Short mmCIF file of N, CA and C in Angstrom, two decimals:
data_model
loop_
_atom_site.label_atom_id
_atom_site.label_comp_id
_atom_site.label_asym_id
_atom_site.label_seq_id
_atom_site.Cartn_x
_atom_site.Cartn_y
_atom_site.Cartn_z
N MET A 1 0.86 -1.17 0.00
CA MET A 1 0.00 0.00 0.00
C MET A 1 0.90 1.22 0.00
N SER A 2 0.84 2.03 -1.05
CA SER A 2 1.78 3.13 -1.21
C SER A 2 1.32 4.42 -0.54
N LEU A 3 0.06 4.55 -0.20
CA LEU A 3 -0.45 5.75 0.48
C LEU A 3 -0.89 5.40 1.88
N PHE A 4 -0.72 6.35 2.80
CA PHE A 4 -1.26 6.17 4.14
C PHE A 4 -2.65 6.76 4.17
N PRO A 5 -3.63 6.02 4.69
CA PRO A 5 -5.01 6.54 4.71
C PRO A 5 -5.22 7.58 5.79
N THR A 6 -4.93 8.83 5.46
CA THR A 6 -5.14 9.94 6.39
C THR A 6 -6.64 10.16 6.59
N PRO A 7 -7.03 10.91 7.61
CA PRO A 7 -8.46 11.20 7.78
C PRO A 7 -9.09 11.85 6.55
N PHE A 8 -8.36 12.75 5.88
CA PHE A 8 -8.90 13.37 4.67
C PHE A 8 -9.12 12.34 3.57
N ARG A 9 -8.14 11.45 3.37
CA ARG A 9 -8.29 10.43 2.32
C ARG A 9 -9.43 9.46 2.65
N LEU A 10 -9.60 9.12 3.92
CA LEU A 10 -10.70 8.24 4.30
C LEU A 10 -12.05 8.93 4.07
N THR A 11 -12.13 10.22 4.37
CA THR A 11 -13.36 10.97 4.11
C THR A 11 -13.63 11.02 2.61
N LEU A 12 -12.58 11.22 1.83
CA LEU A 12 -12.73 11.25 0.38
C LEU A 12 -13.17 9.87 -0.14
N LEU A 13 -12.65 8.79 0.45
CA LEU A 13 -13.11 7.45 0.07
C LEU A 13 -14.60 7.29 0.37
N ASP A 14 -15.06 7.83 1.52
CA ASP A 14 -16.49 7.79 1.83
C ASP A 14 -17.29 8.49 0.73
N ARG A 15 -16.79 9.62 0.28
CA ARG A 15 -17.50 10.40 -0.75
C ARG A 15 -17.44 9.71 -2.11
N VAL A 16 -16.33 9.03 -2.41
CA VAL A 16 -16.25 8.25 -3.65
C VAL A 16 -17.27 7.12 -3.59
N ALA A 17 -17.35 6.44 -2.44
CA ALA A 17 -18.30 5.33 -2.28
C ALA A 17 -19.74 5.82 -2.44
N ALA A 18 -20.00 7.06 -2.06
CA ALA A 18 -21.35 7.63 -2.18
C ALA A 18 -21.63 8.20 -3.58
N GLY A 19 -20.62 8.17 -4.47
CA GLY A 19 -20.81 8.68 -5.82
C GLY A 19 -20.75 10.19 -5.92
N ALA A 20 -20.12 10.83 -4.94
CA ALA A 20 -20.10 12.30 -4.90
C ALA A 20 -18.84 12.91 -5.49
N ILE A 21 -17.93 12.10 -6.02
CA ILE A 21 -16.73 12.64 -6.66
C ILE A 21 -16.88 12.44 -8.16
N GLN A 22 -16.93 13.55 -8.88
CA GLN A 22 -17.15 13.48 -10.32
C GLN A 22 -16.02 14.16 -11.08
N TYR A 23 -15.89 13.79 -12.33
CA TYR A 23 -14.85 14.32 -13.20
C TYR A 23 -15.50 15.21 -14.24
N GLY A 24 -15.00 16.41 -14.42
CA GLY A 24 -15.57 17.28 -15.44
C GLY A 24 -15.02 18.69 -15.34
N ILE A 25 -15.63 19.57 -16.10
CA ILE A 25 -15.25 20.98 -16.10
C ILE A 25 -15.99 21.64 -14.95
N GLY A 26 -15.26 22.27 -14.07
CA GLY A 26 -15.87 22.90 -12.91
C GLY A 26 -16.24 24.35 -13.18
N PRO A 27 -16.91 24.96 -12.22
CA PRO A 27 -17.31 26.36 -12.37
C PRO A 27 -16.09 27.27 -12.32
N ASP A 28 -16.03 28.24 -13.22
CA ASP A 28 -14.90 29.17 -13.20
C ASP A 28 -15.32 30.58 -12.79
N GLY A 29 -16.61 30.80 -12.58
CA GLY A 29 -17.06 32.08 -12.07
C GLY A 29 -17.35 33.13 -13.13
N SER A 30 -16.84 32.98 -14.34
CA SER A 30 -17.14 33.98 -15.37
C SER A 30 -17.58 33.28 -16.65
N PRO A 31 -18.69 33.71 -17.24
CA PRO A 31 -19.20 33.03 -18.43
C PRO A 31 -18.28 33.12 -19.63
N ASN A 32 -17.48 34.17 -19.72
CA ASN A 32 -16.58 34.34 -20.86
C ASN A 32 -15.13 34.01 -20.51
N GLY A 33 -14.91 33.42 -19.36
CA GLY A 33 -13.56 33.10 -18.92
C GLY A 33 -12.96 31.95 -19.73
N PRO A 34 -11.68 31.71 -19.54
CA PRO A 34 -11.03 30.63 -20.27
C PRO A 34 -11.58 29.27 -19.82
N ARG A 35 -11.61 28.34 -20.76
CA ARG A 35 -12.09 27.00 -20.46
C ARG A 35 -11.09 26.30 -19.54
N ARG A 36 -11.60 25.71 -18.48
CA ARG A 36 -10.75 25.01 -17.54
C ARG A 36 -10.49 23.60 -18.00
N ALA A 37 -9.38 23.06 -17.54
CA ALA A 37 -9.08 21.65 -17.80
C ALA A 37 -9.99 20.80 -16.92
N PRO A 38 -10.38 19.62 -17.39
CA PRO A 38 -11.20 18.74 -16.53
C PRO A 38 -10.49 18.41 -15.23
N ALA A 39 -11.27 18.24 -14.19
CA ALA A 39 -10.72 17.98 -12.86
C ALA A 39 -11.69 17.10 -12.08
N ALA A 40 -11.25 16.64 -10.91
CA ALA A 40 -12.12 15.87 -10.01
C ALA A 40 -12.78 16.86 -9.04
N TRP A 41 -14.10 16.72 -8.85
CA TRP A 41 -14.87 17.64 -8.03
C TRP A 41 -15.68 16.88 -6.99
N ASP A 42 -15.63 17.38 -5.75
CA ASP A 42 -16.44 16.82 -4.67
C ASP A 42 -17.74 17.62 -4.64
N ILE A 43 -18.84 16.95 -4.95
CA ILE A 43 -20.14 17.63 -5.01
C ILE A 43 -21.04 17.20 -3.85
N SER A 44 -20.45 16.75 -2.73
CA SER A 44 -21.23 16.19 -1.63
C SER A 44 -22.00 17.23 -0.82
N ASP A 45 -21.58 18.49 -0.84
CA ASP A 45 -22.23 19.51 -0.02
C ASP A 45 -22.82 20.60 -0.91
N PRO A 46 -24.17 20.62 -1.08
CA PRO A 46 -24.77 21.62 -1.96
C PRO A 46 -24.64 23.05 -1.45
N HIS A 47 -24.45 23.25 -0.16
CA HIS A 47 -24.32 24.59 0.39
C HIS A 47 -22.92 25.16 0.14
N ARG A 48 -21.92 24.30 0.20
CA ARG A 48 -20.54 24.72 0.01
C ARG A 48 -20.21 24.85 -1.48
N GLY A 49 -20.86 24.04 -2.30
CA GLY A 49 -20.58 24.02 -3.72
C GLY A 49 -19.48 23.03 -4.04
N PRO A 50 -19.19 22.84 -5.32
CA PRO A 50 -18.16 21.88 -5.71
C PRO A 50 -16.78 22.28 -5.20
N GLN A 51 -16.04 21.31 -4.72
CA GLN A 51 -14.67 21.53 -4.24
C GLN A 51 -13.72 20.69 -5.09
N LYS A 52 -12.66 21.31 -5.57
CA LYS A 52 -11.70 20.61 -6.43
C LYS A 52 -10.83 19.69 -5.58
N VAL A 53 -10.79 18.42 -5.93
CA VAL A 53 -10.01 17.41 -5.18
C VAL A 53 -9.12 16.60 -6.13
N THR A 54 -8.73 17.21 -7.24
CA THR A 54 -7.99 16.50 -8.27
C THR A 54 -6.68 15.91 -7.76
N ALA A 55 -5.90 16.65 -7.00
CA ALA A 55 -4.61 16.15 -6.54
C ALA A 55 -4.77 14.90 -5.67
N ALA A 56 -5.69 14.96 -4.72
CA ALA A 56 -5.90 13.81 -3.83
C ALA A 56 -6.44 12.61 -4.59
N ILE A 57 -7.39 12.83 -5.50
CA ILE A 57 -7.97 11.73 -6.27
C ILE A 57 -6.91 11.13 -7.20
N THR A 58 -6.05 11.97 -7.77
CA THR A 58 -4.97 11.47 -8.63
C THR A 58 -4.02 10.58 -7.83
N GLU A 59 -3.66 11.00 -6.61
CA GLU A 59 -2.82 10.16 -5.74
C GLU A 59 -3.50 8.82 -5.46
N MET A 60 -4.79 8.89 -5.14
CA MET A 60 -5.52 7.67 -4.81
C MET A 60 -5.69 6.77 -6.03
N ALA A 61 -5.83 7.35 -7.21
CA ALA A 61 -5.92 6.55 -8.44
C ALA A 61 -4.58 5.90 -8.75
N THR A 62 -3.49 6.63 -8.54
CA THR A 62 -2.15 6.07 -8.76
C THR A 62 -1.88 4.92 -7.80
N ALA A 63 -2.39 5.03 -6.57
CA ALA A 63 -2.22 3.96 -5.58
C ALA A 63 -3.16 2.79 -5.82
N GLY A 64 -4.13 2.96 -6.73
CA GLY A 64 -5.05 1.88 -7.05
C GLY A 64 -6.29 1.83 -6.18
N TRP A 65 -6.59 2.91 -5.46
CA TRP A 65 -7.75 2.93 -4.57
C TRP A 65 -9.03 3.28 -5.30
N VAL A 66 -8.95 4.14 -6.32
CA VAL A 66 -10.13 4.59 -7.06
C VAL A 66 -9.88 4.49 -8.55
N GLU A 67 -10.97 4.47 -9.31
CA GLU A 67 -10.86 4.43 -10.76
C GLU A 67 -12.06 5.14 -11.37
N ARG A 68 -11.93 5.46 -12.64
CA ARG A 68 -13.02 6.05 -13.39
C ARG A 68 -13.29 5.08 -14.54
N PRO A 69 -14.19 4.11 -14.33
CA PRO A 69 -14.39 3.07 -15.34
C PRO A 69 -14.97 3.62 -16.63
N ASP A 70 -14.47 3.12 -17.72
CA ASP A 70 -14.96 3.52 -19.05
C ASP A 70 -14.96 5.02 -19.24
N ARG A 71 -14.04 5.70 -18.56
CA ARG A 71 -13.90 7.16 -18.67
C ARG A 71 -15.19 7.89 -18.33
N SER A 72 -16.00 7.30 -17.43
CA SER A 72 -17.26 7.94 -17.02
C SER A 72 -16.96 9.14 -16.12
N ALA A 73 -17.98 9.86 -15.77
CA ALA A 73 -17.81 11.06 -14.96
C ALA A 73 -17.69 10.77 -13.47
N VAL A 74 -18.11 9.61 -13.01
CA VAL A 74 -18.14 9.31 -11.58
C VAL A 74 -16.99 8.36 -11.22
N TRP A 75 -16.23 8.75 -10.20
CA TRP A 75 -15.16 7.89 -9.69
C TRP A 75 -15.77 6.80 -8.83
N ARG A 76 -15.12 5.64 -8.75
CA ARG A 76 -15.59 4.58 -7.87
C ARG A 76 -14.40 3.89 -7.21
N LEU A 77 -14.69 3.16 -6.14
CA LEU A 77 -13.65 2.44 -5.41
C LEU A 77 -13.24 1.19 -6.18
N THR A 78 -11.95 0.89 -6.16
CA THR A 78 -11.46 -0.39 -6.68
C THR A 78 -11.55 -1.41 -5.55
N ARG A 79 -11.19 -2.64 -5.82
CA ARG A 79 -11.18 -3.66 -4.77
C ARG A 79 -10.24 -3.25 -3.64
N LEU A 80 -9.07 -2.71 -3.98
CA LEU A 80 -8.13 -2.24 -2.97
C LEU A 80 -8.72 -1.05 -2.21
N GLY A 81 -9.36 -0.13 -2.91
CA GLY A 81 -9.99 1.01 -2.25
C GLY A 81 -11.09 0.59 -1.30
N CYS A 82 -11.87 -0.43 -1.68
CA CYS A 82 -12.91 -0.95 -0.78
C CYS A 82 -12.28 -1.53 0.48
N ALA A 83 -11.14 -2.20 0.34
CA ALA A 83 -10.47 -2.78 1.50
C ALA A 83 -9.92 -1.68 2.41
N VAL A 84 -9.29 -0.65 1.82
CA VAL A 84 -8.78 0.48 2.62
C VAL A 84 -9.94 1.14 3.36
N HIS A 85 -11.07 1.29 2.67
CA HIS A 85 -12.26 1.91 3.24
C HIS A 85 -12.86 1.07 4.36
N SER A 86 -12.72 -0.25 4.28
CA SER A 86 -13.38 -1.17 5.22
C SER A 86 -12.57 -1.47 6.48
N VAL A 87 -11.25 -1.45 6.39
CA VAL A 87 -10.41 -1.82 7.54
C VAL A 87 -10.42 -0.71 8.58
N ARG A 88 -10.68 -1.10 9.83
CA ARG A 88 -10.63 -0.17 10.96
C ARG A 88 -9.52 -0.63 11.90
N LEU A 89 -8.77 0.32 12.45
CA LEU A 89 -7.79 0.01 13.48
C LEU A 89 -8.34 0.45 14.82
N MET A 90 -8.36 -0.47 15.76
CA MET A 90 -8.83 -0.18 17.11
C MET A 90 -7.62 -0.20 18.05
N ASP A 91 -7.28 0.96 18.62
CA ASP A 91 -6.09 1.09 19.47
C ASP A 91 -6.52 1.00 20.93
N TYR A 92 -6.10 -0.07 21.58
CA TYR A 92 -6.45 -0.29 22.98
C TYR A 92 -5.31 0.07 23.92
N GLY A 93 -4.28 0.74 23.41
CA GLY A 93 -3.15 1.13 24.24
C GLY A 93 -2.11 0.03 24.35
N THR A 94 -2.52 -1.12 24.88
CA THR A 94 -1.58 -2.23 25.02
C THR A 94 -1.47 -3.06 23.76
N HIS A 95 -2.43 -2.93 22.85
CA HIS A 95 -2.38 -3.60 21.56
C HIS A 95 -3.32 -2.89 20.58
N VAL A 96 -3.13 -3.15 19.30
CA VAL A 96 -3.94 -2.55 18.24
C VAL A 96 -4.50 -3.70 17.41
N VAL A 97 -5.79 -3.62 17.09
CA VAL A 97 -6.46 -4.68 16.33
C VAL A 97 -6.97 -4.10 15.01
N ALA A 98 -6.74 -4.83 13.91
CA ALA A 98 -7.30 -4.47 12.61
C ALA A 98 -8.54 -5.33 12.40
N GLU A 99 -9.66 -4.69 12.06
CA GLU A 99 -10.90 -5.42 11.89
C GLU A 99 -11.71 -4.82 10.74
N TYR A 100 -12.73 -5.55 10.32
CA TYR A 100 -13.67 -5.05 9.32
C TYR A 100 -15.01 -5.69 9.59
N GLY A 101 -16.03 -5.19 8.91
CA GLY A 101 -17.38 -5.72 9.10
C GLY A 101 -18.17 -4.86 10.06
N PRO A 102 -19.33 -5.37 10.50
CA PRO A 102 -20.18 -4.59 11.41
C PRO A 102 -19.46 -4.25 12.70
N VAL A 103 -19.70 -3.07 13.21
CA VAL A 103 -19.02 -2.62 14.43
C VAL A 103 -19.38 -3.50 15.62
N ASP A 104 -20.63 -3.99 15.68
CA ASP A 104 -21.05 -4.80 16.82
C ASP A 104 -20.61 -6.27 16.70
N ASP A 105 -20.15 -6.70 15.53
CA ASP A 105 -19.67 -8.08 15.35
C ASP A 105 -18.58 -8.10 14.29
N PRO A 106 -17.41 -7.48 14.59
CA PRO A 106 -16.37 -7.37 13.57
C PRO A 106 -15.60 -8.68 13.36
N THR A 107 -14.95 -8.76 12.22
CA THR A 107 -14.03 -9.85 11.94
C THR A 107 -12.62 -9.31 12.11
N VAL A 108 -11.82 -9.95 12.95
CA VAL A 108 -10.46 -9.49 13.22
C VAL A 108 -9.53 -10.02 12.14
N LEU A 109 -8.71 -9.13 11.59
CA LEU A 109 -7.74 -9.50 10.56
C LEU A 109 -6.35 -9.70 11.13
N GLY A 110 -6.00 -8.92 12.15
CA GLY A 110 -4.65 -9.03 12.72
C GLY A 110 -4.49 -8.10 13.90
N GLU A 111 -3.27 -8.11 14.46
CA GLU A 111 -3.03 -7.28 15.64
C GLU A 111 -1.57 -6.88 15.75
N VAL A 112 -1.34 -5.83 16.55
CA VAL A 112 -0.02 -5.39 16.95
C VAL A 112 0.02 -5.55 18.46
N ARG A 113 1.08 -6.18 18.96
CA ARG A 113 1.23 -6.37 20.41
C ARG A 113 2.70 -6.19 20.78
N PRO A 114 2.98 -5.93 22.06
CA PRO A 114 4.38 -5.77 22.47
C PRO A 114 5.17 -7.06 22.22
N ASP A 115 6.43 -6.89 21.84
CA ASP A 115 7.34 -8.02 21.65
C ASP A 115 7.95 -8.35 23.01
N LEU A 116 7.55 -9.46 23.58
CA LEU A 116 8.01 -9.83 24.92
C LEU A 116 9.51 -10.13 24.96
N ALA A 117 10.08 -10.54 23.84
CA ALA A 117 11.50 -10.85 23.77
C ALA A 117 12.36 -9.60 23.56
N ASP A 118 11.75 -8.51 23.13
CA ASP A 118 12.50 -7.29 22.82
C ASP A 118 11.71 -6.08 23.32
N PRO A 119 11.88 -5.69 24.59
CA PRO A 119 11.11 -4.58 25.15
C PRO A 119 11.26 -3.30 24.31
N GLY A 120 10.15 -2.60 24.16
CA GLY A 120 10.15 -1.38 23.37
C GLY A 120 9.86 -1.62 21.90
N ARG A 121 9.81 -2.87 21.52
CA ARG A 121 9.51 -3.22 20.13
C ARG A 121 8.17 -3.93 20.06
N TRP A 122 7.59 -4.00 18.85
CA TRP A 122 6.25 -4.52 18.67
C TRP A 122 6.22 -5.61 17.61
N VAL A 123 5.24 -6.50 17.71
CA VAL A 123 5.04 -7.60 16.77
C VAL A 123 3.73 -7.35 16.03
N VAL A 124 3.76 -7.54 14.71
CA VAL A 124 2.56 -7.44 13.88
C VAL A 124 2.24 -8.84 13.40
N GLN A 125 0.97 -9.24 13.54
CA GLN A 125 0.56 -10.54 13.02
C GLN A 125 -0.77 -10.40 12.30
N VAL A 126 -0.77 -10.80 11.03
CA VAL A 126 -1.98 -10.85 10.21
C VAL A 126 -1.98 -12.22 9.55
N GLY A 127 -2.91 -13.07 9.99
CA GLY A 127 -2.93 -14.45 9.49
C GLY A 127 -1.62 -15.13 9.85
N ALA A 128 -0.98 -15.76 8.86
CA ALA A 128 0.29 -16.45 9.09
C ALA A 128 1.48 -15.50 8.97
N ASP A 129 1.26 -14.28 8.50
CA ASP A 129 2.34 -13.32 8.31
C ASP A 129 2.65 -12.61 9.62
N THR A 130 3.96 -12.52 9.94
CA THR A 130 4.39 -11.87 11.16
C THR A 130 5.58 -10.97 10.87
N ALA A 131 5.59 -9.80 11.49
CA ALA A 131 6.74 -8.90 11.44
C ALA A 131 7.11 -8.57 12.88
N THR A 132 8.38 -8.66 13.22
CA THR A 132 8.82 -8.45 14.60
C THR A 132 9.87 -7.35 14.68
N GLY A 133 10.08 -6.87 15.91
CA GLY A 133 11.14 -5.90 16.18
C GLY A 133 10.88 -4.51 15.64
N LEU A 134 9.61 -4.11 15.53
CA LEU A 134 9.26 -2.81 14.96
C LEU A 134 8.92 -1.79 16.06
N ARG A 135 9.21 -0.52 15.77
CA ARG A 135 8.71 0.52 16.66
C ARG A 135 7.19 0.56 16.51
N ARG A 136 6.50 1.09 17.50
CA ARG A 136 5.03 1.04 17.51
C ARG A 136 4.41 1.70 16.29
N GLN A 137 4.86 2.90 15.94
CA GLN A 137 4.28 3.63 14.82
C GLN A 137 4.46 2.85 13.51
N VAL A 138 5.63 2.28 13.31
CA VAL A 138 5.90 1.49 12.11
C VAL A 138 5.05 0.21 12.13
N ALA A 139 4.91 -0.39 13.31
CA ALA A 139 4.12 -1.62 13.44
C ALA A 139 2.65 -1.36 13.10
N VAL A 140 2.10 -0.24 13.55
CA VAL A 140 0.69 0.09 13.27
C VAL A 140 0.50 0.34 11.77
N ALA A 141 1.43 1.05 11.15
CA ALA A 141 1.35 1.28 9.70
C ALA A 141 1.45 -0.05 8.96
N SER A 142 2.33 -0.93 9.41
CA SER A 142 2.47 -2.25 8.78
C SER A 142 1.20 -3.07 8.96
N LEU A 143 0.60 -2.97 10.13
CA LEU A 143 -0.65 -3.69 10.39
C LEU A 143 -1.71 -3.26 9.39
N ARG A 144 -1.86 -1.96 9.18
CA ARG A 144 -2.89 -1.49 8.24
C ARG A 144 -2.62 -2.04 6.84
N GLY A 145 -1.39 -1.93 6.37
CA GLY A 145 -1.05 -2.42 5.04
C GLY A 145 -1.27 -3.91 4.89
N MET A 146 -0.84 -4.69 5.89
CA MET A 146 -1.01 -6.14 5.83
C MET A 146 -2.48 -6.53 5.92
N ALA A 147 -3.25 -5.81 6.74
CA ALA A 147 -4.68 -6.12 6.89
C ALA A 147 -5.44 -5.80 5.62
N VAL A 148 -5.12 -4.69 4.98
CA VAL A 148 -5.77 -4.33 3.72
C VAL A 148 -5.49 -5.40 2.67
N GLN A 149 -4.22 -5.82 2.56
CA GLN A 149 -3.88 -6.85 1.58
C GLN A 149 -4.56 -8.17 1.92
N ALA A 150 -4.64 -8.52 3.19
CA ALA A 150 -5.33 -9.75 3.59
C ALA A 150 -6.81 -9.69 3.23
N LEU A 151 -7.44 -8.53 3.42
CA LEU A 151 -8.85 -8.39 3.07
C LEU A 151 -9.06 -8.49 1.55
N VAL A 152 -8.17 -7.88 0.78
CA VAL A 152 -8.26 -8.00 -0.69
C VAL A 152 -8.14 -9.46 -1.09
N ASP A 153 -7.15 -10.17 -0.51
CA ASP A 153 -6.96 -11.59 -0.83
C ASP A 153 -8.16 -12.42 -0.39
N LEU A 154 -8.70 -12.11 0.79
CA LEU A 154 -9.86 -12.85 1.31
C LEU A 154 -11.08 -12.67 0.40
N GLU A 155 -11.34 -11.43 -0.01
CA GLU A 155 -12.49 -11.18 -0.87
C GLU A 155 -12.29 -11.74 -2.27
N HIS A 156 -11.03 -11.80 -2.72
CA HIS A 156 -10.74 -12.36 -4.03
C HIS A 156 -10.94 -13.88 -4.05
N ASP A 157 -10.65 -14.51 -2.90
CA ASP A 157 -10.74 -15.98 -2.81
C ASP A 157 -12.13 -16.48 -2.48
N GLU A 158 -13.05 -15.59 -2.05
CA GLU A 158 -14.40 -16.03 -1.70
C GLU A 158 -15.15 -16.55 -2.92
N PRO A 159 -15.88 -17.64 -2.78
CA PRO A 159 -16.67 -18.12 -3.92
C PRO A 159 -17.75 -17.11 -4.28
N GLY A 160 -17.92 -16.90 -5.57
CA GLY A 160 -18.94 -15.96 -6.04
C GLY A 160 -18.47 -14.53 -6.12
N SER A 161 -17.19 -14.26 -5.73
CA SER A 161 -16.70 -12.89 -5.84
C SER A 161 -16.29 -12.64 -7.27
N ALA A 162 -16.44 -11.37 -7.68
CA ALA A 162 -16.06 -11.01 -9.05
C ALA A 162 -14.55 -10.89 -9.12
N ALA A 163 -13.92 -11.72 -9.91
CA ALA A 163 -12.46 -11.69 -10.00
C ALA A 163 -12.01 -11.12 -11.32
#
């Protein structure tokens, strides 16, 4: 996973999932002004008006999170984008858990816990994959990346999933 899902990017993923990010010529404020280049626009708030989000959407498209199928006007989530959007990290202080699904009955994908053999270091475990000897911040970032990939693999392997 080449991008870190910041709060802004996660909010933008919510808006992509809702169909509120569109591609087109935006308002330029003057009827006789120069024609603008097409851009990505967030149209989720009618009171605020369209907001240009081209740079962030371009980053997310390069990372494989979103796409514009058949060159349509509406952006949508890719399989990887759906996984990034679905994975939640729950930080309990002594350990961090990656989960997805309903909040009241989540499915756990992996966890970060202290490395008992190396104080001050952390262990990441997602399925059979393990990373050891990491600082906490690096371990949490690794957990998110490994959990997203595990969810993509899990959904790809499910019978009846579109592959």
